[in-house]
Coordinates of C-alpha atoms and ligand atoms in Angstrom, one line a residue:
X10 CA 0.0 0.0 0.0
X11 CA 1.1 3.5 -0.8
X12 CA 2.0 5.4 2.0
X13 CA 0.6 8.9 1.9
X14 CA 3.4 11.2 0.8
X15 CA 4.2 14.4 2.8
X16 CA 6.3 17.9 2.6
X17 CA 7.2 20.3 4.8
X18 CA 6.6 23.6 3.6
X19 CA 7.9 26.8 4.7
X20 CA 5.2 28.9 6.2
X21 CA 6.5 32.2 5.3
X22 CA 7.8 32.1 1.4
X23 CA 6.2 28.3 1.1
X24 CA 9.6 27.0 0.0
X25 CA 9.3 23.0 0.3
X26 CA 11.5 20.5 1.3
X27 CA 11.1 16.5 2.0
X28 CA 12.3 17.0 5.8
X29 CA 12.3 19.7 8.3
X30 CA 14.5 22.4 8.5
X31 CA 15.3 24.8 11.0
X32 CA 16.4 28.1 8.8
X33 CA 14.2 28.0 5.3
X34 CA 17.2 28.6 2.4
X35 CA 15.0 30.7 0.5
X36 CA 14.0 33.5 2.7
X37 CA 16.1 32.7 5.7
X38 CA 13.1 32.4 8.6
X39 CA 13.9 30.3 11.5
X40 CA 11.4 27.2 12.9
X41 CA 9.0 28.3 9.9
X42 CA 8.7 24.2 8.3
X43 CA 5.2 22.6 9.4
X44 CA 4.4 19.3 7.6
X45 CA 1.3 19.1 4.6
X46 CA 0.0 16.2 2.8
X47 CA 0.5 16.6 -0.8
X48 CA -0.7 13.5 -2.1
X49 CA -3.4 11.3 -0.6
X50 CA -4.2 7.8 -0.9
X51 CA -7.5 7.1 -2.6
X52 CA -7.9 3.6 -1.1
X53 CA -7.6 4.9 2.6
X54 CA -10.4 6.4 4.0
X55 CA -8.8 8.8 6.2
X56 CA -10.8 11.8 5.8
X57 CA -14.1 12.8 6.0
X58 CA -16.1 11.6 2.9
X59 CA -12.9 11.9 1.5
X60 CA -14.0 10.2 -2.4
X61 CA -18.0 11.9 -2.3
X62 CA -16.3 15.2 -2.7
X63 CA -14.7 14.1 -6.1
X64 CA -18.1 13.7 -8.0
X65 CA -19.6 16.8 -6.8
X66 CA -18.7 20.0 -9.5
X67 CA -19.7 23.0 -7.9
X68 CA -21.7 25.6 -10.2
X69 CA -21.9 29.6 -10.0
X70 CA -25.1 30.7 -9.2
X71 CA -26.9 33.7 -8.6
X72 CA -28.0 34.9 -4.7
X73 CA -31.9 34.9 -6.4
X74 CA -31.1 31.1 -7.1
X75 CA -30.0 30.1 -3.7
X76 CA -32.4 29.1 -1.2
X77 CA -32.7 30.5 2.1
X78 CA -32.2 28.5 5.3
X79 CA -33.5 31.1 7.3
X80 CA -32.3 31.8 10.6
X81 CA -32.0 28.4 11.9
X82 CA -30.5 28.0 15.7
X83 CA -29.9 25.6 18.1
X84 CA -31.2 27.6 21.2
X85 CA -29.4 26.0 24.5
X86 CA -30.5 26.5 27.7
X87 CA -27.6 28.2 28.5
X88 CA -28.2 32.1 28.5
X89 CA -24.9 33.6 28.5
X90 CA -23.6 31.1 25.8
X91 CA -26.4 31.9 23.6
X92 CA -25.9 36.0 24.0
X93 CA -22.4 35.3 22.7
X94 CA -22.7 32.9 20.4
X95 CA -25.4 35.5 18.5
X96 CA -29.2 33.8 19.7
X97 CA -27.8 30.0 19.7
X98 CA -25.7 27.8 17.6
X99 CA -25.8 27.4 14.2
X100 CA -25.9 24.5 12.4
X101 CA -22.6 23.3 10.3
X102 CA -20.7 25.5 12.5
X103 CA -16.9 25.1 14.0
X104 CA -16.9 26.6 17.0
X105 CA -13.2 27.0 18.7
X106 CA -13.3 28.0 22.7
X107 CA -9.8 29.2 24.2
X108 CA -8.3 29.7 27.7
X109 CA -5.8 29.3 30.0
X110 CA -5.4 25.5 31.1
X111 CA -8.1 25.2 34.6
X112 CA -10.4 28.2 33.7
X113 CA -12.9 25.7 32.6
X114 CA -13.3 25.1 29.5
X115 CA -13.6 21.4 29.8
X116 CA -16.4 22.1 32.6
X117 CA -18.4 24.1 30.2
X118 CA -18.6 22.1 27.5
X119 CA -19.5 19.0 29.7
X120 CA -22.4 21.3 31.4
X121 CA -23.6 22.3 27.8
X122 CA -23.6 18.6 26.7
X123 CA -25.3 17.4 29.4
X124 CA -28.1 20.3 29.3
X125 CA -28.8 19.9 25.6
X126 CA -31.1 16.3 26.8
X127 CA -32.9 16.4 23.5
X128 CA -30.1 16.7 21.3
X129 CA -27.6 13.1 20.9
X130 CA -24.1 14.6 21.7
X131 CA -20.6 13.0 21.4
X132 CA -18.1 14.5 23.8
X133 CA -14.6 12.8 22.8
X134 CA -12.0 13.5 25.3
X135 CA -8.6 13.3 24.6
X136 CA -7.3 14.8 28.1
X137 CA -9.3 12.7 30.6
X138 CA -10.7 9.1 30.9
X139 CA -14.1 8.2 30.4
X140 CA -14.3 7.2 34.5
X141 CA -13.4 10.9 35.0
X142 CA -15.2 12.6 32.7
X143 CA -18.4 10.7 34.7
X144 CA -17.1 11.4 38.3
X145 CA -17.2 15.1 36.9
X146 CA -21.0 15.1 34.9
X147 CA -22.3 13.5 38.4
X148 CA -20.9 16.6 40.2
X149 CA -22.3 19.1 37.6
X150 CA -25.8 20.3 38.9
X151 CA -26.6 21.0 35.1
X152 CA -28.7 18.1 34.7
X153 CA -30.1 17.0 37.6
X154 CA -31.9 13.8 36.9
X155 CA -29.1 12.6 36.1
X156 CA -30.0 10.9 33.3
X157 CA -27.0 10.6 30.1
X158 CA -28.7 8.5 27.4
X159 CA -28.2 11.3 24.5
X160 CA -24.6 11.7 25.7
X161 CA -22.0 10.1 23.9
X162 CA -18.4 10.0 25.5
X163 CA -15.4 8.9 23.9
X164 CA -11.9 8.6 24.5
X165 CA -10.3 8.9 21.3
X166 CA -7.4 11.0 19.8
X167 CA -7.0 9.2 16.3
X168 CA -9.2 11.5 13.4
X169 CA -9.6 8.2 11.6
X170 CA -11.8 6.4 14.8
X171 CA -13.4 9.4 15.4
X172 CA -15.2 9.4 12.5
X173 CA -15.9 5.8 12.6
X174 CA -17.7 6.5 15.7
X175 CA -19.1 9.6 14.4
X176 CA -20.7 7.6 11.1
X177 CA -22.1 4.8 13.3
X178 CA -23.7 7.2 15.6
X179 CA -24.8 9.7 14.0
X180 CA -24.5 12.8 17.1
X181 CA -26.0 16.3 16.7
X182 CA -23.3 18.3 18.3
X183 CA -19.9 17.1 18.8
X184 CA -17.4 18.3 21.2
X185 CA -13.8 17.8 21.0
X186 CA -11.5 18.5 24.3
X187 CA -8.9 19.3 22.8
X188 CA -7.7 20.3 19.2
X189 CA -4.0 20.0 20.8
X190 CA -4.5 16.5 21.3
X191 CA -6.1 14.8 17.8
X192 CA -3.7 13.3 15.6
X193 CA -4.5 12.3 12.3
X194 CA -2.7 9.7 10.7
X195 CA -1.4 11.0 7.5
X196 CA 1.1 13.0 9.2
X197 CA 4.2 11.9 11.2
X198 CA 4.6 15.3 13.6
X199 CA 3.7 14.4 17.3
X200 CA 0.0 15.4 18.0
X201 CA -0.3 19.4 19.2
X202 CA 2.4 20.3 16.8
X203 CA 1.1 23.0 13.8
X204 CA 0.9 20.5 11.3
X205 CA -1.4 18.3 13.3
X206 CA -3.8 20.6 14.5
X207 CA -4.1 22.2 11.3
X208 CA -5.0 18.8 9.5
X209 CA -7.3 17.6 12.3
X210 CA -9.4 21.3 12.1
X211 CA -9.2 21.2 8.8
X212 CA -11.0 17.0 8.6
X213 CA -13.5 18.4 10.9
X214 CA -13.9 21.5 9.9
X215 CA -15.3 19.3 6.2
X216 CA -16.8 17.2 8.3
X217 CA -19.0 19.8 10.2
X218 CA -19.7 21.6 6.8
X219 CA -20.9 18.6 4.9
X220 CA -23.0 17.0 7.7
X221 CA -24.3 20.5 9.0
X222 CA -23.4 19.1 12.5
X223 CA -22.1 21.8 14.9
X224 CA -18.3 21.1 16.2
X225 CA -17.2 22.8 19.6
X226 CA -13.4 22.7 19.5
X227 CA -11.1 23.3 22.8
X228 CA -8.0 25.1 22.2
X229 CA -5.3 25.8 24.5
X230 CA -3.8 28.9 25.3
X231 CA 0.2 29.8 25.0
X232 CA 1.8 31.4 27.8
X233 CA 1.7 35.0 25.9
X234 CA -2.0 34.3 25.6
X235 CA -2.2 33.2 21.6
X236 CA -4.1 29.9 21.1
X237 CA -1.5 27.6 20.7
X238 CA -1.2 26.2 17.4
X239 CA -1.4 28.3 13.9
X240 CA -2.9 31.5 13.6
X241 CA -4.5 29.8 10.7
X242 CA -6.8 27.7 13.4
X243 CA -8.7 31.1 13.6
X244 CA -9.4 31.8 10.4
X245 CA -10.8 28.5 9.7
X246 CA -13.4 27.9 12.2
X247 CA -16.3 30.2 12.5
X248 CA -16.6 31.6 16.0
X249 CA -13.8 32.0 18.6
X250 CA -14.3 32.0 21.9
X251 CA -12.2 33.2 24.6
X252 CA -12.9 32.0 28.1
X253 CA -11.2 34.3 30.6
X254 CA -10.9 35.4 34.3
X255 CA -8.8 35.6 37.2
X256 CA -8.1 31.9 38.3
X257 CA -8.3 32.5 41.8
X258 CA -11.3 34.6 41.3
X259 CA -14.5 32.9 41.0
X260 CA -16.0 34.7 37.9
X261 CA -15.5 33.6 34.8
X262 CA -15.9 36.0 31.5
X263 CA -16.9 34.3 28.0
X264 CA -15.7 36.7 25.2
X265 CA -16.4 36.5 21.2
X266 CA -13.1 37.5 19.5
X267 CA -14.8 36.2 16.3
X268 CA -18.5 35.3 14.9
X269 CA -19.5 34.8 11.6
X270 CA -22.9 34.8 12.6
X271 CA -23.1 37.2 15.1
X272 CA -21.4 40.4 17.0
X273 CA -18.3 40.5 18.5
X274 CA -18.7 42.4 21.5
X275 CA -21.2 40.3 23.7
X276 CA -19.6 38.8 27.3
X277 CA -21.1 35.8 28.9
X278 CA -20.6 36.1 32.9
X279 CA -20.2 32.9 34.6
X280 CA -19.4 32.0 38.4
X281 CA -17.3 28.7 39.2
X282 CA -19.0 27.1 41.9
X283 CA -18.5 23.1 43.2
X284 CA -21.0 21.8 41.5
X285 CA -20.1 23.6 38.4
X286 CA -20.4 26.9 35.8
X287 CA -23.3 29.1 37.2
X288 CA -24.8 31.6 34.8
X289 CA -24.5 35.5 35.9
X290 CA -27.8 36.8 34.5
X291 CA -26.9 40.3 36.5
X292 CA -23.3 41.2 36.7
X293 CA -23.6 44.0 38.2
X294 CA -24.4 43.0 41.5
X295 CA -20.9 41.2 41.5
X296 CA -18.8 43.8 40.6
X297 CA -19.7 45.9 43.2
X298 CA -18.5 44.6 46.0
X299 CA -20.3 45.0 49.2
X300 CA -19.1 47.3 52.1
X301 CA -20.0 48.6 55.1
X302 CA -19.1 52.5 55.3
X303 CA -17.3 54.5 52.6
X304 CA -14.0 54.2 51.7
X305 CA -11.9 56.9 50.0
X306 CA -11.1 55.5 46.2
X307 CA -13.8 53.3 45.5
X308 CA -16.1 54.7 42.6
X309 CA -18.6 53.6 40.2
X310 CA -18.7 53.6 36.6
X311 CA -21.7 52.9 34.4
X312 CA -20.2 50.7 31.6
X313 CA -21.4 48.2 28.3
X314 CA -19.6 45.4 27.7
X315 CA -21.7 44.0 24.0
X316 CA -24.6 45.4 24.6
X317 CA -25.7 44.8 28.2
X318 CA -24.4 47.3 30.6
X319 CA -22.6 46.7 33.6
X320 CA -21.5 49.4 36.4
X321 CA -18.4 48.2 37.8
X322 CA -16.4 49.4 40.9
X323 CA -12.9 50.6 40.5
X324 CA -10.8 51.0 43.5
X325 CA -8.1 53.4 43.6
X326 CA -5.1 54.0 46.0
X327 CA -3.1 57.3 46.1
X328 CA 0.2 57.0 47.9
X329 CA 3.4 59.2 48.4
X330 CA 6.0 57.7 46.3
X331 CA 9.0 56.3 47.9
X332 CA 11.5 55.7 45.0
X333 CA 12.4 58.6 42.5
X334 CA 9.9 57.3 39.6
X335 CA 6.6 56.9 40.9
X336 CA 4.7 53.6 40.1
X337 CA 1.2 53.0 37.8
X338 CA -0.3 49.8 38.3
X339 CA -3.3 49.4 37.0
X340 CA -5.5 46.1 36.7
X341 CA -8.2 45.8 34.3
X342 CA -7.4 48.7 32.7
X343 CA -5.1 49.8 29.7
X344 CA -1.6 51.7 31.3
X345 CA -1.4 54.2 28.7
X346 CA -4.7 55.5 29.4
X347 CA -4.2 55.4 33.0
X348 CA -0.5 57.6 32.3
X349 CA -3.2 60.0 30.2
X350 CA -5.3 60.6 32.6
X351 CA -3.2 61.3 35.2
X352 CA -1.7 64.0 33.0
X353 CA -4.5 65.1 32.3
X354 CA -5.4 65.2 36.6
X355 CA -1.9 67.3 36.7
X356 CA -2.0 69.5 33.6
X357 CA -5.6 71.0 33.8
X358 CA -7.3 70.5 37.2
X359 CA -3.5 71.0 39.5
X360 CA -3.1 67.7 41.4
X361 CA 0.4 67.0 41.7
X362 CA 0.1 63.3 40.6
X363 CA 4.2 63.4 39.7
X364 CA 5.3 62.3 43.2
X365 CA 2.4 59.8 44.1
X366 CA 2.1 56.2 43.2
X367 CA -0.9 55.2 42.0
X368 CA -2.7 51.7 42.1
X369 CA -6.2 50.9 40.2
X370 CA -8.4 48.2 40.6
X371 CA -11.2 46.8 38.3
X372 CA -14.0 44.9 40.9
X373 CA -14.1 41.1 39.8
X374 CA -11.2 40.5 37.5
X375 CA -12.7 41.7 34.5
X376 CA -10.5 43.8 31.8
X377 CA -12.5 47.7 30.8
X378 CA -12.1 49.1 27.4
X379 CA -15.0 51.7 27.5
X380 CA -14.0 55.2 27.7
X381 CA -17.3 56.1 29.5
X382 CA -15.1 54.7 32.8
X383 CA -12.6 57.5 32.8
X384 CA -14.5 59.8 34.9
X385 CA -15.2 57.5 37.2
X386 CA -11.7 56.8 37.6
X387 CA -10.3 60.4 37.5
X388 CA -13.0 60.6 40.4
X389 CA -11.8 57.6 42.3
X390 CA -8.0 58.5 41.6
X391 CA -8.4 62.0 43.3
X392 CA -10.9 61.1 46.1
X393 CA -7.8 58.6 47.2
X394 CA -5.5 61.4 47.3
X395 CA -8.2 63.7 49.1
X396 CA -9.2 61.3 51.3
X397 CA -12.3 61.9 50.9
X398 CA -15.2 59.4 50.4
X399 CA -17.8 59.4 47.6
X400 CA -21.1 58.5 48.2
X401 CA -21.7 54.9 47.1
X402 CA -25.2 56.0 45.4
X403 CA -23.2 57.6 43.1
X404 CA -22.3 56.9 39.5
X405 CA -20.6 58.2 36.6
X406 CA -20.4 57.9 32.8
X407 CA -18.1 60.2 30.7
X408 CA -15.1 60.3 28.7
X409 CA -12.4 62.5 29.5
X410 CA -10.7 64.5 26.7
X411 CA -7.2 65.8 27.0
X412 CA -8.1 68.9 27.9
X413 CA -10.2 67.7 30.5
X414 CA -13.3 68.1 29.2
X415 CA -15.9 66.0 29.4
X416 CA -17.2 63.9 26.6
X417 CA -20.0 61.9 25.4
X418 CA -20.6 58.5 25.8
X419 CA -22.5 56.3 23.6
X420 CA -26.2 54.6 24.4
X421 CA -26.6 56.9 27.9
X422 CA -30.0 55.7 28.0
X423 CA -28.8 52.5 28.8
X424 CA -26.3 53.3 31.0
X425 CA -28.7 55.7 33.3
X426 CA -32.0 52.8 33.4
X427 CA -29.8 50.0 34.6
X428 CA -28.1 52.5 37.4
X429 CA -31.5 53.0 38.2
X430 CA -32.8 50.0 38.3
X431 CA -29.5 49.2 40.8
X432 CA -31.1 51.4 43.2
X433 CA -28.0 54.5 42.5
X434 CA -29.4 58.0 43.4
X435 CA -27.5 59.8 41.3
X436 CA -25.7 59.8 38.0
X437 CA -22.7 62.0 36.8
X438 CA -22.6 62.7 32.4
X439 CA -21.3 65.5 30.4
X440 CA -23.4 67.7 29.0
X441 CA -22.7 66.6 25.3
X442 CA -24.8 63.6 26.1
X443 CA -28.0 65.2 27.9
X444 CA -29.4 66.5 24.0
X445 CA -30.3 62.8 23.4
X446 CA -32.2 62.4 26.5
X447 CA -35.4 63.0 28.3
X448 CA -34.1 63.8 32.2
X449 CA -37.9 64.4 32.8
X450 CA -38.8 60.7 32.8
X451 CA -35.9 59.0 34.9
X452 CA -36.3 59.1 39.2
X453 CA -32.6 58.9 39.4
X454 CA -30.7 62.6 39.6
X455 CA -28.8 63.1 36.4
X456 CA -26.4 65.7 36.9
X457 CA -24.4 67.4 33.8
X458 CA -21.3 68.7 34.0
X459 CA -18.7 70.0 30.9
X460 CA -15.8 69.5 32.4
X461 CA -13.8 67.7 34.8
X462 CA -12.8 70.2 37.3
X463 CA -16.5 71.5 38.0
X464 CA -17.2 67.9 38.8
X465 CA -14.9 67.9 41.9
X466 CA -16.0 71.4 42.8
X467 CA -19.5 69.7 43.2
X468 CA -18.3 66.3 44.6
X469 CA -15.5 67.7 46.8
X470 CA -16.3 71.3 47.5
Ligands
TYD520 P1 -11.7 22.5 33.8 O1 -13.0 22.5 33.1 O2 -11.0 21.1 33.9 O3 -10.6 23.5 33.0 P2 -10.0 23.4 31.6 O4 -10.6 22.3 30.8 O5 -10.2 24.8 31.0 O6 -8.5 23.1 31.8 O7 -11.9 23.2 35.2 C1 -10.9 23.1 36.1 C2 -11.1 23.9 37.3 O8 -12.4 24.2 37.7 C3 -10.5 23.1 38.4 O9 -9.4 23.8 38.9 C4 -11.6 22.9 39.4 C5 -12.7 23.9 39.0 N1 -14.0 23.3 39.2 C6 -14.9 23.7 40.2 O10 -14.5 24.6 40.9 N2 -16.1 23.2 40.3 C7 -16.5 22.2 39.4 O11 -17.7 21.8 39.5 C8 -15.7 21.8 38.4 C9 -16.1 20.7 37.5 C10 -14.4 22.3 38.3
MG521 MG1 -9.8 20.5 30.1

């Protein structure tokens, strides 16, 4: 029998050569040589459908022509995956989930598995044993009669088997934990190398397309916080996700980084508990932490993270520097803008941030992009410094310009219902946002202010 024949190509200039090299002779990159089949054996069946493809010629045809699926989606009963995978899963789809190893990606998958009791699932493990994968589904409160007889486990690594099993059984969602570990046979490189996880994505990726079964795909995370393997994983599979959070923390934070059938910017909130992912269906009450009495520094900001928004608690700390350059640490927050801000505190309001280290805290782990936090932070930085408590019925949402002027925010009608629907007295925006708004109907005090400084008049006196 004809072995399959392979090349190593070079993955920057694509110069080939029949074993690997470490420095490519053509354009002189180093460790660029990952493994391709070039010529594949017609009597193995290695691949999915591998010899039905051959008969099909695909035509051109107009839009008018094609017919429409409509919007078809597998709805599970979990919320927060829904809301960032754009309403539910859709059929035929490759969907690759990232994280750090422990997070939990493993645990979510299971819990989604075993909560989908309708649909038949196949959950091939290549990390754990089938006896552990059942001590852990009869921890999990997701499905609490216990019953498994649409869930499928196997322990399988091999692409080949895998899709034995798949063609006997016929699953409606298959999960594979993890991409690192498949190995397909027409390659020699060691399982988790680019090569192999570029072939095994790619057989399923065919397979998913051609059956219209849904693949969930676990990916591990390098230490610099890429998904190990190529970058080319990403643009293969439909929707990335990226499952994030402090590990010592107990919230966990679902991000899209990509959907082809949806947006980008929703956030699923979960909470690790012992028996399992619980969903978050109102973050807000966890990131702001509960306190008895006021302490100087903490503020809050009215935030959207997607489209759902969230006011979050940011904790400042204001201290006299004791070395010559004073430090900026911030957490959950970018350091650039922190460094602008604070220049912008020094240059137009007069606070002498130059000889004061300053620390800033994000409540709950979770990483802020939205400008609208800004004032809230300006305000928590200088009430540090001052000493001087804010009321914790308080809440703000502005951006802060560079010449400390304060700028509008995007969707403030959000932002002011859900702090009053918190139970916050009072909310801080600039005045740029107030012409889209109607302050007679909201309980809640909105107060309007232009710029920064005329804030901490009325805050601080
Ligand atoms: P796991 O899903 O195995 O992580 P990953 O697949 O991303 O590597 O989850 C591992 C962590 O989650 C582990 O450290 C223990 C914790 N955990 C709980 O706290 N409660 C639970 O019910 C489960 C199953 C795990
Ligand atoms: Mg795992």
């Amino acid at each position: 029998m004809a072995k399959t024949k392979t090349l190593f190509f070079c993955q920057s200039c694509g110069h080939e050569s029949p074993k690997w090299i470490g420095k490519c002779p053509s354009c002189g990159s180093w460790n660029s040589f990952v493994e391709e089949v070039v010529t594949k054996n017609e009597t193995d069946r290695h691949d999915w459908r591998q010899d039905s493809s051959k008969n099909r010629i695909s035509k051109p045809k107009t839009l008018n022509e094609i017919e429409s699926a409509g919007e078809i989606r597998i709805a599970t009963p979990d919320q927060e995956l829904n809301r960032v995978l754009g309403g539910g899963i859709v059929p035929g789809s490759l969907i690759l989930i990232g994280g750090e190893p422990g997070i939990g990606k493993s645990t979510l998958m299971l819990q989604l598995g075993l909560s989908l009791q309708k649909a038949k699932v196949l959950y091939v493990s290549g990390e754990e044993s089938e006896q552990q994968i059942k001590m852990r589904a009869e921890r999990l409160s997701s499905n609490p009669k216990g019953t498994y007889e649409n869930f499928y486990m196997l322990a399988e690594t091999a692409t080949k088997n895998i899709f034995q099993a798949v063609e006997s059984l016929n699953p409606n969602l298959i999960i594979i934990d993890s991409i690192q570990t498949l190995h397909s046979h027409l390659l020699d490189s060691a399982a988790g190398s680019i090569g192999q996880v570029r072939q095994s994505a790619g057989e399923l990726m065919k397979f998913a397309k051609e059956t219209n079964t849904p693949v969930f795909l676990v990916g591990h995370i390098t230490k610099d916080g890429l998904l190990a393997g190529p970058k080319v994983l990403e643009h293969m599979v439909d929707t990335v996700l990226q499952f994030e959070g402090d590990r010592h923390l107990a919230y966990r934070i679902l991000r899209t980084t990509k959907n082809r059938f949806g947006s980008t910017s929703e956030i699923g909130i979960y909470e690790m508990l012992g028996n399992g992912l619980r969903e978050v269906s109102n973050p807000s009450e966890i990131l702001i932490s509960q306190k008895d009495g006021q302490l100087s520094g903490a503020t809050i900001g009215a935030t959207i993270e997607g489209n759902r928004p969230l006011l979050i608690e940011i904790q400042s700390l204001v201290s006299p520097a004791s070395y010559g350059t004073p430090q900026r640490t911030p957490t959950g927050f970018d350091q650039k803008r922190l460094n602008m801000l604070l220049a912008v505190l020094e240059k137009r309001c007069g606070f002498r941030m130059g000889t004061q280290d300053v620390f800033v805290n994000m409540a709950g782990g979770i990483y802020v992009e939205d400008p609208a936090i800004d004032l809230a932070l300006c305000i928590s930085i200088i009430s540090s410094m001052e000493e001087i408590p804010v009321n914790d019925k308080i809440c703000f949402a502005a951006e802060v310009g560079l010449g400390g002027e304060l700028r509008a925010v995007n969707r403030i009608d959000q932002r002011i219902s859900e702090a009053e629907k918190l139970g916050f007295q009072m909310i801080y925006i600039s005045k740029y946002s107030q012409k889209s708004l109607d302050l007679n109907k909201t309980k809640i005090t909105v107060k309007v202010f232009g710029k920064l400084e005329e804030v901490f008049n009325d805050l601080f006196g």
